[in-house]
Short mmCIF file of C-alpha atoms in Angstrom, two decimals:
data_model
loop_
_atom_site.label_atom_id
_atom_site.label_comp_id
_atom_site.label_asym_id
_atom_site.label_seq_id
_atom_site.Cartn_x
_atom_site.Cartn_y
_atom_site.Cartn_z
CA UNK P 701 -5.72 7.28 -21.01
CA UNK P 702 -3.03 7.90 -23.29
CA UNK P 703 -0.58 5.17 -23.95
CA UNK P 704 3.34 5.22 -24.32
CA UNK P 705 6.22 2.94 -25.33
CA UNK P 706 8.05 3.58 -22.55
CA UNK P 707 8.90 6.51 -20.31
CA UNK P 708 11.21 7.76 -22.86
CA UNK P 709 8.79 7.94 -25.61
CA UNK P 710 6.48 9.73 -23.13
CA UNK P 711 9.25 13.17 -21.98
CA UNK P 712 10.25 12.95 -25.99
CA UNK P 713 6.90 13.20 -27.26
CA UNK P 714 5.10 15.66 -24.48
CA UNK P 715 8.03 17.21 -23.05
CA UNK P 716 6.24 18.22 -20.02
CA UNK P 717 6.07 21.33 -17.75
CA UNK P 718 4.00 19.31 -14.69
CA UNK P 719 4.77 16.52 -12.62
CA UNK P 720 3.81 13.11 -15.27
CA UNK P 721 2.32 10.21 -13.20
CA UNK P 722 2.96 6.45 -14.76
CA UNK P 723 1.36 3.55 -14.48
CA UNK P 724 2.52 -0.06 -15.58
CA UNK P 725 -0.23 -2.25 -15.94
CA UNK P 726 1.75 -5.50 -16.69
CA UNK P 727 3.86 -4.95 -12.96
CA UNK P 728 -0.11 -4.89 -11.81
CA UNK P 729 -0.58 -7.89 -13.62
CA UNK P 730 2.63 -9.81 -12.08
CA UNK P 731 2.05 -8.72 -8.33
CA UNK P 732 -1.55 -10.05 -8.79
CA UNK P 733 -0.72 -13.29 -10.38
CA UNK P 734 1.88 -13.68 -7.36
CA UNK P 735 -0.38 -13.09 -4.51
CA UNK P 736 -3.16 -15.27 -6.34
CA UNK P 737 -1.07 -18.23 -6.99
CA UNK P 738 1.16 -18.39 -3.66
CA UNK P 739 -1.49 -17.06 -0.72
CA UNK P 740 -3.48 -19.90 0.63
CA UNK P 741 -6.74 -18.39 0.96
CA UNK P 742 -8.26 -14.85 -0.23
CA UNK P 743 -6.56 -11.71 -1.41
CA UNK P 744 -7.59 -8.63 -0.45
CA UNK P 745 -6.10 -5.14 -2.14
CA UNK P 746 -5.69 -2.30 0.11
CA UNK P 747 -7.78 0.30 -1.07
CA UNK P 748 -6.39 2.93 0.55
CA UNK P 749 -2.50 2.59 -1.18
CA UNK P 750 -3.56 3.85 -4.51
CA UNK P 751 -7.64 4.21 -5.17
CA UNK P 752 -6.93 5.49 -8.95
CA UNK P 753 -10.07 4.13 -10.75
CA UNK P 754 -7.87 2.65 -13.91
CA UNK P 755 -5.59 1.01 -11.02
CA UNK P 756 -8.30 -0.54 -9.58
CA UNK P 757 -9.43 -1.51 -13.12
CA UNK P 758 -6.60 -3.61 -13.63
CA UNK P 759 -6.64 -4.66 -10.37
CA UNK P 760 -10.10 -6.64 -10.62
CA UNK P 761 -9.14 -7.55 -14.42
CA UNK P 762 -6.47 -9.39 -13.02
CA UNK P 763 -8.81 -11.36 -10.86
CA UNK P 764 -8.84 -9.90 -7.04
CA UNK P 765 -12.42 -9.41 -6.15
CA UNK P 766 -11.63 -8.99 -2.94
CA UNK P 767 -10.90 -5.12 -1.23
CA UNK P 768 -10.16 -4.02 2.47
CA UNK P 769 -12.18 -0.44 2.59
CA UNK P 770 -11.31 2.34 5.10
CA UNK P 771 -14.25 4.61 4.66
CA UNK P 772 -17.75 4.40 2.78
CA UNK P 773 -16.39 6.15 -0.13
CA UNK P 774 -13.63 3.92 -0.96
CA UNK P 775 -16.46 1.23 -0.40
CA UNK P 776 -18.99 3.53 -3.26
CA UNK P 777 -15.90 3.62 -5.53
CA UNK P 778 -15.04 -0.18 -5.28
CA UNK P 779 -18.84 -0.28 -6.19
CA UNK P 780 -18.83 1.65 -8.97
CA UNK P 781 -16.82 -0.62 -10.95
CA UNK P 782 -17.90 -3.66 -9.64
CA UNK P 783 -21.19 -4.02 -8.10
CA UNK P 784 -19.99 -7.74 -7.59
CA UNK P 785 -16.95 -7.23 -5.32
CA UNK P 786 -16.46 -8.37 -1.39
CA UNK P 787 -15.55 -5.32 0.36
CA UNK P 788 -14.33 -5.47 3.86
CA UNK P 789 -14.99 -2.56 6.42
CA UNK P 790 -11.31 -2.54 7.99
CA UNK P 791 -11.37 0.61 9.52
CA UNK P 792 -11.83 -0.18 13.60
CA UNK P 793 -12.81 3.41 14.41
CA UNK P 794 -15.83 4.38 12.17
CA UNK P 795 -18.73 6.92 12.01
CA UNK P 796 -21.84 5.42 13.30
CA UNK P 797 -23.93 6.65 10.20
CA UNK P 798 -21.09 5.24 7.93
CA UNK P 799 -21.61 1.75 9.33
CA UNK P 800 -25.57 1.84 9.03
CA UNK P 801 -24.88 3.06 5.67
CA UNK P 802 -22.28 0.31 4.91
CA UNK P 803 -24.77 -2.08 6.02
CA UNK P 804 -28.42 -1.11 4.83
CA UNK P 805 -27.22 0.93 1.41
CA UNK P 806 -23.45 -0.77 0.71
CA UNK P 807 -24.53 -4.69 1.39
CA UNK P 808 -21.19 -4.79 3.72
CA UNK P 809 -21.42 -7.34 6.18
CA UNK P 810 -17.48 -7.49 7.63
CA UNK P 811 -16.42 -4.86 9.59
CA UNK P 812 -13.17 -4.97 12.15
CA UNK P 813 -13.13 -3.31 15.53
CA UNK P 814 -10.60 -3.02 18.57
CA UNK P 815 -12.66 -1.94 21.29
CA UNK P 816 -15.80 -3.16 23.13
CA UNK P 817 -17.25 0.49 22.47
CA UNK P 818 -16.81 0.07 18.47
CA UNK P 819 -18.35 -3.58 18.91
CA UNK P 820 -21.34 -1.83 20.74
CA UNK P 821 -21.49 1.14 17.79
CA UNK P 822 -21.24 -1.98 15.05
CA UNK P 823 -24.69 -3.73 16.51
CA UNK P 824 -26.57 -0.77 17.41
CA UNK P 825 -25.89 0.88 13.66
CA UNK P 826 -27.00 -2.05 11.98
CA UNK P 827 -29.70 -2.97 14.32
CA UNK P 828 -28.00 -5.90 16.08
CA UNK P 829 -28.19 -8.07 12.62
CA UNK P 830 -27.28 -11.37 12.55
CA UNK P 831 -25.20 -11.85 9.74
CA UNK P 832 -22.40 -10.29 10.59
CA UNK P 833 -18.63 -11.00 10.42
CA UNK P 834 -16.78 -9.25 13.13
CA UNK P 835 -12.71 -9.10 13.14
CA UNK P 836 -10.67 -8.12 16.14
CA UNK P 837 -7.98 -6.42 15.65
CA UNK P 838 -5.17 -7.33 18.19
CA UNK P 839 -2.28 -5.31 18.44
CA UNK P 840 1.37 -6.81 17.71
CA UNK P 841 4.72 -5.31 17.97
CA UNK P 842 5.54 -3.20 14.43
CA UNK P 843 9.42 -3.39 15.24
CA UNK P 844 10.39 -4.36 12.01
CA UNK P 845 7.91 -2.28 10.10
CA UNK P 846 9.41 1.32 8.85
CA UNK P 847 6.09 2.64 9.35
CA UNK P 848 4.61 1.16 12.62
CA UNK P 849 1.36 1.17 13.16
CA UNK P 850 0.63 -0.72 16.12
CA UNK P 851 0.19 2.91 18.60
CA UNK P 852 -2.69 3.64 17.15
CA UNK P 853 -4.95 0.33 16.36
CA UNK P 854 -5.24 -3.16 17.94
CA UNK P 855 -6.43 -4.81 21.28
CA UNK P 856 -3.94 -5.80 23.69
CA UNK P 857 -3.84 -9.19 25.22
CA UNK P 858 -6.20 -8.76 27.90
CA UNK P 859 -8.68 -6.85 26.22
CA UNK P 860 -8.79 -9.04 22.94
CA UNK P 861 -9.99 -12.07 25.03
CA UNK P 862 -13.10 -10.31 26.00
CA UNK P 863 -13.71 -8.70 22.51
CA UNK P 864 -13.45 -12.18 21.06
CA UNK P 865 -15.93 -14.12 23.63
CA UNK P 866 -18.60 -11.27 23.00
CA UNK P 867 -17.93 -11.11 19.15
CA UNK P 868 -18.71 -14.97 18.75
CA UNK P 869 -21.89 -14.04 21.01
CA UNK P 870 -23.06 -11.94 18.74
CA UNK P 871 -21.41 -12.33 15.31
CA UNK P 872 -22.69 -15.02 12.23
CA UNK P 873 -18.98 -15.52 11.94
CA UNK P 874 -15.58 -13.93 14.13
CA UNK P 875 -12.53 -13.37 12.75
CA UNK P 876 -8.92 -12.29 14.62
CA UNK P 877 -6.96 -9.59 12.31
CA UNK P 878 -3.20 -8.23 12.79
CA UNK P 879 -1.08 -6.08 10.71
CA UNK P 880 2.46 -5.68 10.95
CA UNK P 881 2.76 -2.04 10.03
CA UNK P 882 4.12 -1.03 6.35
CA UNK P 883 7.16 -1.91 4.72
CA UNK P 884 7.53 -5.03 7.08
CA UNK P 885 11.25 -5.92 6.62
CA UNK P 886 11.32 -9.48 8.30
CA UNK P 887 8.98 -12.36 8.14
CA UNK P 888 9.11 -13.26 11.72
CA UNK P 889 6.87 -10.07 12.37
CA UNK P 890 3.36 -12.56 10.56
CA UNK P 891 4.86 -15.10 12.35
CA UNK P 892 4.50 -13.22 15.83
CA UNK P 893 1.39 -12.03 15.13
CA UNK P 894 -0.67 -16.04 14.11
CA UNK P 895 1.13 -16.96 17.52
CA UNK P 896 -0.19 -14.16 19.73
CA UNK P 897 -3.71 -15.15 17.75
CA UNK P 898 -2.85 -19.16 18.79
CA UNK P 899 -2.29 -17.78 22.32
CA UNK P 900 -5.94 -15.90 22.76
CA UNK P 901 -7.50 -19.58 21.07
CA UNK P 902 -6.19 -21.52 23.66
CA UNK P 903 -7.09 -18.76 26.13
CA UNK P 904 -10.88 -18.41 25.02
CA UNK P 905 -11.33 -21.52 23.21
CA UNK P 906 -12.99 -19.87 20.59
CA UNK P 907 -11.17 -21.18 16.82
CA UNK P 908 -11.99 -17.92 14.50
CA UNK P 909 -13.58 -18.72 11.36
CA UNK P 910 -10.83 -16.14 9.80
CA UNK P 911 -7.44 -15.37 10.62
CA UNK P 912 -6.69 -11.86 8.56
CA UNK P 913 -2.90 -11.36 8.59
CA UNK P 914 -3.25 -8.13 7.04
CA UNK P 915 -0.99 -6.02 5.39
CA UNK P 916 2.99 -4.78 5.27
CA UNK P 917 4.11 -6.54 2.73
CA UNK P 918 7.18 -4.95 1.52
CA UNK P 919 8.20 -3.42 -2.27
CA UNK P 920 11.80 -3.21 -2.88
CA UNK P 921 13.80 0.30 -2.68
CA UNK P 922 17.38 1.19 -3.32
CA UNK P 923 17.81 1.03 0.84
CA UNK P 924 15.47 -1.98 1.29
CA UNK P 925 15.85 -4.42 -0.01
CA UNK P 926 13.77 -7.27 1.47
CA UNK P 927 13.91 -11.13 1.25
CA UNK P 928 11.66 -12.99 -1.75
CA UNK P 929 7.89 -12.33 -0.51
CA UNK P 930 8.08 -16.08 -0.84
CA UNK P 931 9.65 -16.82 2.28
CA UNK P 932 6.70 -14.59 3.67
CA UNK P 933 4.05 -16.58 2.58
CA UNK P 934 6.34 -19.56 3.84
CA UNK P 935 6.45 -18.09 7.03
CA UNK P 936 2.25 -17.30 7.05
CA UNK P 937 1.93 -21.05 5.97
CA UNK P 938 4.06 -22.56 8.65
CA UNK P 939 2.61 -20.57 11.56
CA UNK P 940 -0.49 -21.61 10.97
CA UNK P 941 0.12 -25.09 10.66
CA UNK P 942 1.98 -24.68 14.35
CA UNK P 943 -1.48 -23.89 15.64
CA UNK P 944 -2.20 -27.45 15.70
CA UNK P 945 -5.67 -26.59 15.06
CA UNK P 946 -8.59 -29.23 14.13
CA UNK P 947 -9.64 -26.86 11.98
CA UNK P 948 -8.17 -24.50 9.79
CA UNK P 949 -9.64 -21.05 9.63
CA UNK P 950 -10.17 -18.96 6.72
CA UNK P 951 -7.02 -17.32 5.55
CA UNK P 952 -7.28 -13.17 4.26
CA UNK P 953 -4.16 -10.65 3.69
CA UNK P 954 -4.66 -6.99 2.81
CA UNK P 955 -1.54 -6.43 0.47
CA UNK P 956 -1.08 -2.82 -1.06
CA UNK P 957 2.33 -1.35 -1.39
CA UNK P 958 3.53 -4.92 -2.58
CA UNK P 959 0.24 -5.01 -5.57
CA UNK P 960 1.14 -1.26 -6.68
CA UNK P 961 4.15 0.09 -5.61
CA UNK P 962 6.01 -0.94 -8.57
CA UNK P 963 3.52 -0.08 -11.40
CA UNK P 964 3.81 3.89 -10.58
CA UNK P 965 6.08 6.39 -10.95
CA UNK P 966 6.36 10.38 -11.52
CA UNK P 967 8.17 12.04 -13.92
CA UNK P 968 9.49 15.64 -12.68
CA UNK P 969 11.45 18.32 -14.13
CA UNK P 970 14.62 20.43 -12.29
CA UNK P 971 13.55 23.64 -11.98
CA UNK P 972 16.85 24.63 -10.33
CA UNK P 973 20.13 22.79 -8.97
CA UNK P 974 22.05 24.40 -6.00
CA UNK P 975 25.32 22.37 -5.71
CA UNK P 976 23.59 18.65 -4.44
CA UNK P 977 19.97 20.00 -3.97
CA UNK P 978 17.77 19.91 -7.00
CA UNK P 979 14.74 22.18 -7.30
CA UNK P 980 12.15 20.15 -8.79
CA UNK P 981 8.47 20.50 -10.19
CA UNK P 982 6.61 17.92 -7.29
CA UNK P 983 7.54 16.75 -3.48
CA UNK P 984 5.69 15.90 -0.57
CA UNK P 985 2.40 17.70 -1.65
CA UNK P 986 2.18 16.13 -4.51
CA UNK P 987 3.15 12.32 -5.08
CA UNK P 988 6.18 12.34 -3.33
CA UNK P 989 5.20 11.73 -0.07
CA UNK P 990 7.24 8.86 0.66
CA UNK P 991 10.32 10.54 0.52
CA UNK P 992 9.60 13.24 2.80
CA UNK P 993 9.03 12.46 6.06
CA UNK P 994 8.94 8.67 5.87
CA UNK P 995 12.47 9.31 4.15
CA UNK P 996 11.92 6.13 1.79
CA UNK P 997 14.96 6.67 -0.65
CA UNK P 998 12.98 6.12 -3.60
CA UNK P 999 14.48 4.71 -7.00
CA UNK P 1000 15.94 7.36 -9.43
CA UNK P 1001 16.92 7.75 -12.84
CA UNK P 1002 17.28 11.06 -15.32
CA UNK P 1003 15.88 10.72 -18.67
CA UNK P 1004 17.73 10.30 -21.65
CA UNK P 1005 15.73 13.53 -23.74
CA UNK P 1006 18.95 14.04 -25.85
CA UNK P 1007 21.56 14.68 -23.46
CA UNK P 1008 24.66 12.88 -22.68
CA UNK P 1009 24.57 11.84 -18.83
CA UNK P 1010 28.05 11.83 -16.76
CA UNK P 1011 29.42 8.12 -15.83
CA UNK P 1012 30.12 9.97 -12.87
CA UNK P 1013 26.49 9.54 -10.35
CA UNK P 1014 26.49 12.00 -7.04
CA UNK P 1015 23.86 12.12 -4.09
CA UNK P 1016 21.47 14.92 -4.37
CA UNK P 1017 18.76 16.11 -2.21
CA UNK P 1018 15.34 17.55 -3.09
CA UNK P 1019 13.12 20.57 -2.78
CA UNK P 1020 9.65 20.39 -4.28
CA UNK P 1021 7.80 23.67 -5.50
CA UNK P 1022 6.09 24.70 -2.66
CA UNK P 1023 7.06 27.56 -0.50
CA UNK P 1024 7.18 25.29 2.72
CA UNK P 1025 10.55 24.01 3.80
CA UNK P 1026 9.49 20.67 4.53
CA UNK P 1027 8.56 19.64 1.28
CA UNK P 1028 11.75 18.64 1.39
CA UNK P 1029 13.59 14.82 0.15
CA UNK P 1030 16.76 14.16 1.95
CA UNK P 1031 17.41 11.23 -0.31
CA UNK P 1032 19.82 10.13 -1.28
CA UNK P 1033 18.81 10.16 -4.65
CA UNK P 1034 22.17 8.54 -7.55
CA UNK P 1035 21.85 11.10 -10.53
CA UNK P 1036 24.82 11.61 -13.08
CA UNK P 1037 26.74 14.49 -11.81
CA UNK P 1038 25.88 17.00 -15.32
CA UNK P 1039 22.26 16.73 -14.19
CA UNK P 1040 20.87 20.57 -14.71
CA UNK P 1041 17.91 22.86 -14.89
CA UNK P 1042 15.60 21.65 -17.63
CA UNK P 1043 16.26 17.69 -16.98
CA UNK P 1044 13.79 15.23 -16.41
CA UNK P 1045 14.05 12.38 -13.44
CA UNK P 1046 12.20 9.59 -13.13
CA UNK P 1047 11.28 8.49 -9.63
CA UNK P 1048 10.06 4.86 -9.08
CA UNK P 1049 7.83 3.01 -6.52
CA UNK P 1050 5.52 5.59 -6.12
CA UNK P 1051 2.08 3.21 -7.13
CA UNK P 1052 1.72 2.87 -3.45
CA UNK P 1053 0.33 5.90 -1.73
CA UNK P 1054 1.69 8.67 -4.66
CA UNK P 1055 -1.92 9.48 -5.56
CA UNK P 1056 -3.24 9.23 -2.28
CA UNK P 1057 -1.60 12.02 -0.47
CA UNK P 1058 -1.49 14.73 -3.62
CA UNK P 1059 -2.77 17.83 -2.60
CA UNK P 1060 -3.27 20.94 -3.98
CA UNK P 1061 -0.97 23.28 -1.93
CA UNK P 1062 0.23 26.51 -3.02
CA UNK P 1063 -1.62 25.67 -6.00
CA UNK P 1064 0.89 23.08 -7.33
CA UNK P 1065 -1.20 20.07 -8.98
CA UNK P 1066 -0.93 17.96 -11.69
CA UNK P 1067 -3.96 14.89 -12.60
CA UNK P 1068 -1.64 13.92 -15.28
CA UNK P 1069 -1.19 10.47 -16.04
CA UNK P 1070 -0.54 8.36 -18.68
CA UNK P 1071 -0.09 4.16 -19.08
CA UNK P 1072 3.91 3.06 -19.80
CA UNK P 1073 4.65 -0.75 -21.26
CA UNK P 1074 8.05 -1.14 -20.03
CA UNK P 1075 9.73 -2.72 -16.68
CA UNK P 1076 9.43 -0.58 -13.16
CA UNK P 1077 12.63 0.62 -12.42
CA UNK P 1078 13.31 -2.01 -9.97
CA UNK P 1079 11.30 -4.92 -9.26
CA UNK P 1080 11.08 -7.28 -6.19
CA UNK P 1081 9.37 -9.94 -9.12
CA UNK P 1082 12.14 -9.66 -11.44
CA UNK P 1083 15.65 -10.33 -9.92
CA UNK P 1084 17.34 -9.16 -12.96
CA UNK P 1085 15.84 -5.62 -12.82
CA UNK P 1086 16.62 -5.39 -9.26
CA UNK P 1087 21.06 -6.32 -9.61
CA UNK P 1088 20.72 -4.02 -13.15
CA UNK P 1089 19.55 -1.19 -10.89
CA UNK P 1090 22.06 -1.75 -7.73
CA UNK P 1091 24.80 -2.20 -9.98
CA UNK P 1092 24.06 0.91 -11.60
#
């Protein structure tokens, strides 16, 4: 992968005609490092936010040997580079020949479920083995997530009870799982969740071997701009202590967004500017996902290339390339006003999920990407990028 100063170096050098895709290894290495030396038990990346192989490269360099799989090829690819890692099947809805796979072929042994009928599928596909670790999934209220999840997986109250009793009948070890959808703005949400999972211990009294409080922990974003993910790990530490248990379970979170969202970013070009919409060379297709229907406002800068910006900054809109009106990005997105055809942007906080929803519609792709040394364009691990950017 070729290597550049700094995103500046990069445009000046290649000057390029397709959407440019960045990664930061060193914001990889300080997201680890944070996760690592503040959670109190095991660190699990989410597979799923951004399953680039040199991303996940750094990402076990830096010392997580731990991933949360959705499907039996992110478990091959995990694999791949490490025959070595702990991958967790987190997926509660899977294909029965996927789990007999994961189990006979993969070596996977942990696999979540939400539903008596996926607990039934889990022991019949790997022939009712004993050495299994089984996590419910209970479903919790996603109220301050700004993209809930809680509709479509978890138990409810009633139901969990029951999937709990016949997972420690059948299970080597049981574990109880939330997640508090993405971008969880507010810390109470993990605190909500360990005391819905203290309410189903005192109802079964069953202690899990594992409490998984999942993922949503939030990046920062011109519009969201969430407290220190310190006072969530705070807020993790002293709900479980509330349990008042005898014994402390296993800890596991599934971070993503908050590992990778600040080590990507795409570079695009303006194709064409219509008053405060700006025609530009990638959108939702490609790696801009996020700000399309999601409508995260997603950090924004134009690119020096030789030209003298206007002190002046307006809101602007954008239109990818495609023909389809909703690859569309309300925004709004802080350019200087002069910003033309021909001008480059650069558009932050896309290591989370950019590469996982490209596609190749209408024919518009780009696969290049390239490794930057300098600082994300905002950083919720660096409170000096963060007021530079706002003040801006």
């Amino acid at each position: 992968m070729q290597k550049f100063t700094d995103v500046n170096e990069l445009v000046n050098t290649l000057k390029p005609d397709n959407p440019v895709y960045c990664i930061r290894p060193e914001s990889i290495k300080t997201s680890t490092q944070f996760f690592k030396n503040n959670f109190p038990g095991k660190v699990l990346y989410a597979v799923k936010t951004n399953p680039n192989k040199e991303v996940l490269k750094y990402i076990l360099n830096n010392g997580i040997a731990n991933f949360d799989a959705a499907s039996v090829n992110e478990i091959k690819l995990i694999k791949s580079l490490d025959s070595k890692a702990h991958i967790y099947f987190m997926h509660t809805v899977k294909n029965r020949n996927d789990i007999t796979e994961a189990y006979f072929n993969l070596g996977i042994r942990d696999f979540a479920l939400d539903t008596k009928d996926e607990l039934i599928k889990i022991l019949a596909a790997t022939n009712y083995a004993k050495d299994l670790t089984l996590y419910v999934r209970i479903a919790i209220s996603n109220e301050h997530a700004e993209i809930d999840l809680s509709r479509k997986f978890g138990a409810h109250a009633s139901e969990a009870l029951g999937l709990v009793r016949l997972c420690k009948e059948h299970a080597n070890k049981v574990g109880i799982s939330f997640h508090v959808g993405s971008q969880c703005m507010h810390k109470i949400s993990f605190a909500k969740g360990i005391k819905e999972i203290g309410s189903i211990i005192k109802k079964t009294k069953i202690i899990p071997d594992i409490i998984n409080v999942g993922g949503g922990f939030p990046s920062i974003y011109p519009d969201l701009n969430p407290e220190p993910l310190e006072n969530y790990i705070d807020e993790i530490k002293n709900s479980i202590s509330n349990l008042n248990l005898p014994t402390i379970p296993e800890l596991i979170c599934e971070p993503g967004r908050a590992i990778v969202a600040e080590s990507g970013s795409t570079i695009v070009k303006v194709n064409l500017r219509k008053k405060n919409k700006l025609y530009i060379n990638d959108g939702t297709y490609g790696t801009l996902f996020d700000a399309g229907v999601p409508n995260l406002i997603l950090p924004s800068r134009m690119i020096l290339n030789g030209r003298i910006q206007s002190k002046k900054l307006t809101a602007f809109s954008f239109y990818g390339p495609t023909c389809d009106g909703m690859d569309f990005m309300k925004g709004p997105f802080l350019l200087p006003n002069n910003i033309k055809e021909g001008d480059y942007i650069e558009l932050g906080q896309l290591g989370a999920y950019g590469l996982s929803f490209r596609t190749k519609f209408n024919g518009f792709y780009s696969d290049e990407i390239f490794e930057l040394a300098d600082q994300p364009i905002m950083s919720l691990y660096d409170a000096s990028s963060k007021v530079k950017y706002l003040v801006a």
